[in-house]
Coordinates of C-alpha atoms in Angstrom, one line a residue:
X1217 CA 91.9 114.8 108.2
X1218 CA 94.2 113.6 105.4
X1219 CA 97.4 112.8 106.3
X1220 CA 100.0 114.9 105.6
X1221 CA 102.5 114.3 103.4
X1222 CA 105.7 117.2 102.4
X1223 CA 107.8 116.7 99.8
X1224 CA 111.1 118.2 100.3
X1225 CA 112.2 120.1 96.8
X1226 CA 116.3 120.4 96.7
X1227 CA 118.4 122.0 94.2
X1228 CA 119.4 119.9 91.6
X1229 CA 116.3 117.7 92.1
X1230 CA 115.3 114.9 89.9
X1231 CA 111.8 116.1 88.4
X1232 CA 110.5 112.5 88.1
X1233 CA 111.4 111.6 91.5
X1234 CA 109.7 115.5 92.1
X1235 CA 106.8 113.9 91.0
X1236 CA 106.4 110.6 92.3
X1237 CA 104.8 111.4 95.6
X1238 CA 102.0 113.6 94.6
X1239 CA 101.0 110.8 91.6
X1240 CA 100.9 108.0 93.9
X1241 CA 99.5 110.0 97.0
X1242 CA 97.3 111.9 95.4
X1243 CA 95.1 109.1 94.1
X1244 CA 94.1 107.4 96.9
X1245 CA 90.5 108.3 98.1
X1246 CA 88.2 107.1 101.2
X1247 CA 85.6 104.0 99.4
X1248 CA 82.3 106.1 98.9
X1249 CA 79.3 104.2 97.2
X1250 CA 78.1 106.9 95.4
X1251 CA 81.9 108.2 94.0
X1252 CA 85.3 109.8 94.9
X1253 CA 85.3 110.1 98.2
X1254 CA 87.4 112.7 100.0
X1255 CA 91.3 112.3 99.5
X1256 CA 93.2 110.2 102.0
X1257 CA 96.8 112.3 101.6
X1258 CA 97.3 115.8 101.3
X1259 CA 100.8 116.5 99.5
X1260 CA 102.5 119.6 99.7
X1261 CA 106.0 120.6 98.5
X1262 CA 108.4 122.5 99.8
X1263 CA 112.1 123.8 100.0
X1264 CA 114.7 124.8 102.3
X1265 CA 114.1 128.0 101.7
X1266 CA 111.3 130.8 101.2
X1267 CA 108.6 130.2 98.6
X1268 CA 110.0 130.7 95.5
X1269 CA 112.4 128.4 92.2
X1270 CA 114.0 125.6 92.8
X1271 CA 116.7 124.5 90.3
X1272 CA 116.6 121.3 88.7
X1273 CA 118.9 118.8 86.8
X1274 CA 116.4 119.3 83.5
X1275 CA 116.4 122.8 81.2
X1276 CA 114.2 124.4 83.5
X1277 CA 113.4 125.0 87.1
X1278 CA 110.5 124.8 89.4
X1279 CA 108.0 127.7 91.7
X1280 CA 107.8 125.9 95.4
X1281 CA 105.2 127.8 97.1
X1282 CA 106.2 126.5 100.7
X1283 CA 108.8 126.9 102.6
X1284 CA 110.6 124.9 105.3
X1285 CA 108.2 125.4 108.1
X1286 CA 106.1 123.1 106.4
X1287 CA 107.7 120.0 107.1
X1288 CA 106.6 120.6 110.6
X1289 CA 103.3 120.0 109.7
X1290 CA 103.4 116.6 107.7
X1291 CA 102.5 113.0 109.4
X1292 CA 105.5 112.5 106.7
X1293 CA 108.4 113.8 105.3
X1294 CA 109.8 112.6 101.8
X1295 CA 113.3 113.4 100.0
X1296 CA 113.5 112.5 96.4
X1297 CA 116.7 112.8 94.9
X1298 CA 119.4 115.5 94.1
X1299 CA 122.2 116.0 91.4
X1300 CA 123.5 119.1 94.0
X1301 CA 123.8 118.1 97.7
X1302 CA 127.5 119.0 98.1
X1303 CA 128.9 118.6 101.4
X1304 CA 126.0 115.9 102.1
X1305 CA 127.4 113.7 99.1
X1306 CA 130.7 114.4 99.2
X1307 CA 131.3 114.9 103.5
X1308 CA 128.4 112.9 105.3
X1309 CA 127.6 116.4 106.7
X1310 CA 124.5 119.0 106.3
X1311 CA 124.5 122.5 105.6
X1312 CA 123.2 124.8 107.8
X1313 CA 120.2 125.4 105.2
X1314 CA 119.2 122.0 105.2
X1315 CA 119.7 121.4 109.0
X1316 CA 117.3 124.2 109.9
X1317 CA 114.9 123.0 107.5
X1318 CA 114.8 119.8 109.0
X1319 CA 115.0 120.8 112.5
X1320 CA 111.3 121.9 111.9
X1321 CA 110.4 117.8 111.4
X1322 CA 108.2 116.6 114.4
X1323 CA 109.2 114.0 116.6
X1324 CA 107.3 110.6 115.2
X1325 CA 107.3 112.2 111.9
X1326 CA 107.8 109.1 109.3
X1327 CA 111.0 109.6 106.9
X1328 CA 110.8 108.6 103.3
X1329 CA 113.8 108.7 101.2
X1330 CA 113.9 108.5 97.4
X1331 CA 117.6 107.0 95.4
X1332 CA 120.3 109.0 97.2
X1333 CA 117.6 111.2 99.3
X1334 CA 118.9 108.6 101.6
X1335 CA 121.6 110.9 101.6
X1336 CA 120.4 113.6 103.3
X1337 CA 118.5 111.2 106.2
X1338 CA 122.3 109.2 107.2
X1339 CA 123.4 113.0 107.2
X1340 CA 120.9 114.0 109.6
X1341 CA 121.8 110.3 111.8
X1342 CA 118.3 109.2 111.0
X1343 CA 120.0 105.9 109.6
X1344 CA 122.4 105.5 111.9
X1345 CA 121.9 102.0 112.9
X1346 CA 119.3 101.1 110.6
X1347 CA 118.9 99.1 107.8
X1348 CA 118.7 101.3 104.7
X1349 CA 119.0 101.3 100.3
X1350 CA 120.0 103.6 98.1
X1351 CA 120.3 103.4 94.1
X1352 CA 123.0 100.3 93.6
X1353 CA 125.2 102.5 91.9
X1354 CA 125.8 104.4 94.5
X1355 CA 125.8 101.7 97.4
X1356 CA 129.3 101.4 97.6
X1357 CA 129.9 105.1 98.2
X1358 CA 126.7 105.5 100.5
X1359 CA 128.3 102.9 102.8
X1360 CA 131.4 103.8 102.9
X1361 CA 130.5 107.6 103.7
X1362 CA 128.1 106.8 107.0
X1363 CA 129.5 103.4 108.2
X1364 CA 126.7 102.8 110.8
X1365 CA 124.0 102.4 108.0
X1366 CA 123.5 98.6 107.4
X1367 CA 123.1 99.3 103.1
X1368 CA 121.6 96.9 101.6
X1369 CA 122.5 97.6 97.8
X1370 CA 119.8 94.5 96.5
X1371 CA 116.5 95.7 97.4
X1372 CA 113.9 97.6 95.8
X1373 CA 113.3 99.4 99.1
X1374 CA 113.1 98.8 102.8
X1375 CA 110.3 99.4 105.3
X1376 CA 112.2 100.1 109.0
X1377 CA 108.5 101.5 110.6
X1378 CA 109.0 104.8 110.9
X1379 CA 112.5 105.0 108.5
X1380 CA 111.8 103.9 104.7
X1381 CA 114.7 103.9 101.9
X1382 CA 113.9 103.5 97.9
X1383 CA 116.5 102.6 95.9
X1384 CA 117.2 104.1 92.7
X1385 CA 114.3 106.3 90.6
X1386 CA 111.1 104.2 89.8
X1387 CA 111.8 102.6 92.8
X1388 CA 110.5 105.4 94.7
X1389 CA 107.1 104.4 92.9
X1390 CA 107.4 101.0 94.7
X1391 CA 107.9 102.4 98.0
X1392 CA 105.5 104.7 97.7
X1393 CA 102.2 102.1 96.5
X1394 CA 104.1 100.0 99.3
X1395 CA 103.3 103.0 102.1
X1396 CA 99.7 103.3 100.6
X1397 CA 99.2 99.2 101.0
X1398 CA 101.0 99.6 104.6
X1399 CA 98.3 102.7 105.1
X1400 CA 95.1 101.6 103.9
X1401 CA 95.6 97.6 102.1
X1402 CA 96.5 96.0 99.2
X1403 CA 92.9 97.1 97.3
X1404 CA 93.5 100.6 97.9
X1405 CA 97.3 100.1 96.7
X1406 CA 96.2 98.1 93.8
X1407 CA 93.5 100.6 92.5
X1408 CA 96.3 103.5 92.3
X1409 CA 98.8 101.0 90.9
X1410 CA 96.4 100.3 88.3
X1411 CA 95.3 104.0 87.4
X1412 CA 99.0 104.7 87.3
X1413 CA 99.8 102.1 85.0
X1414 CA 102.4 100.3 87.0
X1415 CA 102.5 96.9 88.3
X1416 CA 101.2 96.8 92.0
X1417 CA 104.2 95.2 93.5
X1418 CA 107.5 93.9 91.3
X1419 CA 109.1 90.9 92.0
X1420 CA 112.7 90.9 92.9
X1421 CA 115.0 93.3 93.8
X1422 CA 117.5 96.3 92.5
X1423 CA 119.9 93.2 91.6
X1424 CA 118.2 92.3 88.4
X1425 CA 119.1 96.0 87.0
X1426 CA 122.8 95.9 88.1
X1427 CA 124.7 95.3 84.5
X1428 CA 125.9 92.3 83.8
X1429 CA 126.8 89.7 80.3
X1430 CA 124.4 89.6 78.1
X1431 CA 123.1 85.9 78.0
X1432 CA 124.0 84.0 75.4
X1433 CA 121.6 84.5 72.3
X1434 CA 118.4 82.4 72.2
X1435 CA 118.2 81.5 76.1
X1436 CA 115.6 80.5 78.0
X1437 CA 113.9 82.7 80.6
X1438 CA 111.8 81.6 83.4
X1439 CA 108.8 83.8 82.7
X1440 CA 106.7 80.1 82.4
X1441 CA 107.9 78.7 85.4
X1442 CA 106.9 82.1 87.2
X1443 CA 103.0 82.1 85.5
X1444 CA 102.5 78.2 86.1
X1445 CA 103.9 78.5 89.3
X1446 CA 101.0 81.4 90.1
X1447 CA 98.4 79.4 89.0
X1448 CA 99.1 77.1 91.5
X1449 CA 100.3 79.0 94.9
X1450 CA 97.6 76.5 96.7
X1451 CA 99.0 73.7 96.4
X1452 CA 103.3 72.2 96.8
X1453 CA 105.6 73.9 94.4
X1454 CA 109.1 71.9 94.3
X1455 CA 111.8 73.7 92.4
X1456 CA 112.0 71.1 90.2
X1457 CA 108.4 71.6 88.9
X1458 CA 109.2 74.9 88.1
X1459 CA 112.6 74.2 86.1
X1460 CA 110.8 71.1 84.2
X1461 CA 108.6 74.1 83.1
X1462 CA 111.3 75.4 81.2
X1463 CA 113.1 72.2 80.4
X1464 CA 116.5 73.5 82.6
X1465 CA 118.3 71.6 85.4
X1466 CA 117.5 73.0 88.5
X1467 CA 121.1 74.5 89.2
X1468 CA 120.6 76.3 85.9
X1469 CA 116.9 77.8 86.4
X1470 CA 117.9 79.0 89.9
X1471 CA 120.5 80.7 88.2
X1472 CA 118.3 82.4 85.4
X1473 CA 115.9 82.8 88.1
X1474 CA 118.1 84.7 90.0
X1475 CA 119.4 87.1 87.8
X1476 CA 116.1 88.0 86.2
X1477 CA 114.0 88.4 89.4
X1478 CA 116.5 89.3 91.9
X1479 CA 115.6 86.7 94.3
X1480 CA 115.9 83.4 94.7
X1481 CA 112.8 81.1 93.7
X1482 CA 111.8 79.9 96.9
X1483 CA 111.7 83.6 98.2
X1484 CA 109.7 84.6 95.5
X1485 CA 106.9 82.0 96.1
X1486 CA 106.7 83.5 99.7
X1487 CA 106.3 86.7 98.6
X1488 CA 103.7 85.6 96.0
X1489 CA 102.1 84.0 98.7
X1490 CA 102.1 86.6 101.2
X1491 CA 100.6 88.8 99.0
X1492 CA 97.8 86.2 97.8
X1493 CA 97.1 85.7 102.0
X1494 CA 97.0 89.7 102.2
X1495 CA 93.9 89.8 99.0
X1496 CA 92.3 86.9 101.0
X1497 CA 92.4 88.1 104.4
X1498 CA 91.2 91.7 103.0
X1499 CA 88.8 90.6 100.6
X1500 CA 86.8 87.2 101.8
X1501 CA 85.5 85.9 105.1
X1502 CA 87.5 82.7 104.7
X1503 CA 89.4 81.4 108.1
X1504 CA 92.8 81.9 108.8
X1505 CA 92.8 77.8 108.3
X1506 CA 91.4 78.6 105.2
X1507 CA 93.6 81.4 104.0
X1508 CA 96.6 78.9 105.2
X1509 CA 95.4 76.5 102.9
X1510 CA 94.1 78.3 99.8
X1511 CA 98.0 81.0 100.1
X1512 CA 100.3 78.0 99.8
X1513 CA 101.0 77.6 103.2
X1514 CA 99.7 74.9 104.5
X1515 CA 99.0 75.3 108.1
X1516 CA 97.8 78.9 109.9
X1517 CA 101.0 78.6 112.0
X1518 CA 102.7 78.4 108.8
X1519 CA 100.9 81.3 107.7
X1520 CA 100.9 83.4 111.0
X1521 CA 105.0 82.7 110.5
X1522 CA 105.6 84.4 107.1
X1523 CA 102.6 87.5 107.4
X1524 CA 104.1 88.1 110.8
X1525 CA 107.9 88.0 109.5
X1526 CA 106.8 89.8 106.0
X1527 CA 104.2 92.6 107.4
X1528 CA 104.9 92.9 111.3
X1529 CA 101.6 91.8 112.3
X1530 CA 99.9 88.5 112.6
X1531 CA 96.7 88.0 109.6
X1532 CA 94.3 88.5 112.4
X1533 CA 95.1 92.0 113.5
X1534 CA 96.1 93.0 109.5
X1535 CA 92.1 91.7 108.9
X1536 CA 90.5 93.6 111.4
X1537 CA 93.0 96.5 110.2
X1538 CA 92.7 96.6 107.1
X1539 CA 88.9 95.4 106.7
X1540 CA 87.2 97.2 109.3
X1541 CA 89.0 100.8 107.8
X1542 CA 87.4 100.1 104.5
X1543 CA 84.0 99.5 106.2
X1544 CA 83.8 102.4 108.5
X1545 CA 85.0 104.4 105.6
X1546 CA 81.9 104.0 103.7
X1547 CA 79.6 103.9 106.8
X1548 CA 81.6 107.3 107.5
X1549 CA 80.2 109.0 104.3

């Protein structure tokens, strides 16, 4: 059966955010030689209330044809954003609408939150104690309103297991492709990322779209340090390679670095290379020595290290995961 996925339609809902969930989760399909193969989500959406309009923050509204007893049948629950959540925004506190409609959410049920959706999950103490985002804008005010949330205003989003947080709008389109990798790998991911026209995973963080000086006119980037530096993830990368690439010192590419990726450079080549050892382990037969080697990192304790810390489970187990789906899949059909 597909899994399950109910999109929870609040007044004053953002219709891009609306939207998000059903474009990225209805693409992905189970691999069939011959063709599409059957769909590997269902989405459905629904509201706190019987079928019927939902009110937007656009010149027109929206016909939900589910109502709340529908997130008690989704393997996940998601909750884009909302120009109208009242006391949740403005008290930390649900109404009794929205705490019966969530009430009907299953234990073990995974939480997806879209901008300040967050709100409503820290409102319903799914956060509490949890690392969470929200759009940076907002940050300040999120934090401040549910204290034991540990906000983190810089990322794009964060994966707690059965708890995920976007930060502001397209970010939900990160999070999203990011649940599909999680679900099914990063060729899965990559396909809808590419039929949606989006890139497949951004570099950086929410940081680099927090407003600051303009640069001074005629400045350099670091946009060649960043495609030499992928042509290369096999083999040492010093950070002085990569600022001689663009003729700074290093103190001033980190910098630059910094403020147009949102990370620093040295993180960014382990996520490059995490995500090189994820398309190797998924893709080829190569050993884990091998993968080390050919991802940059050297050594397969190296590499265990970083896949463990960056995907929760060591290359071995996300192989046999995420090659032996893809195999029984077609076998399946």
């Amino acid at each position: 059966m597909p899994h399950r996925v109910a999109v929870l339609a609040l007044d004053g809902l953002l219709p891009f955010e609306l939207g998000i969930p059903q474009r990225i989760f209805g693409l992905p399909r189970v691999p069939h030689p011959l063709g599409k193969g059957e769909k590997l989500y269902e989405v459905v959406t629904c509201s706190t209330r019987p079928p019927g309009p939902v009110l937007t923050d656009a010149d027109f509204h929206i016909v939900v044809e589910h109502g709340p007893e529908a997130l008690g049948t989704a393997d996940t629950v998601v909750v884009p954003a909302s120009y109208e959540l009242g006391p949740v925004h403005e008290e930390g506190r649900l109404t009794d609408e929205l705490a019966a409609a969530l009430a009907y959410i299953r234990p073990g049920t995974r939480l997806v939150s879209i901008c300040t959706g967050g709100y409503v999950l820290a409102a319903a103490g799914y956060l509490d104690g949890r690392p969470a985002t929200t759009h940076w804008a907002s940050a300040g005010h999120f934090q401040r309103l549910f204290p034991k949330v540990r906000v983190d205003p810089d990322v794009l989003f964060i994966d707690d297991g059965d708890v995920l947080t976007s930060a502001g709008v397209a970010a939900g389109i990160d999070l999203c492709l990011h649940i599909v990798r999680r679900d099914h790998g990063t060729a899965v991911a990559n396909d809808v990322a590419r039929r949606t026209v989006v890139p497949p995973h951004r570099d950086g963080g929410q940081a680099q779209f927090v407003r600051r000086p303009l640069p001074e006119t005629g400045s350099a980037g670091t946009a060649a340090a960043r495609s030499w530096a992928l042509g290369r993830l096999d083999r040492p990368i010093l950070l002085r390679d990569m600022a001689q690439q663009e003729s700074m010192s290093v103190r001033t590419f980190t910098r630059r670095f910094r403020d147009e990726v949102g990370v620093s450079p040295g993180q960014w080549l382990t996520q490059q290379r995490v995500e090189r050892a994820r398309h190797l382990l998924e893709s080829t037969d190569l050993s884990v020595d091998q993968v080390a080697r050919d991802a940059g990192f050297g050594t397969a304790t190296s590499l265990r290290q970083h896949v463990q810390a960056a995907l929760g489970v060591p290359p071995t187990v996300y192989r046999r995961t995420f090659r032996t789906r893809g195999a029984e899949a077609v076998r399946a059909h």
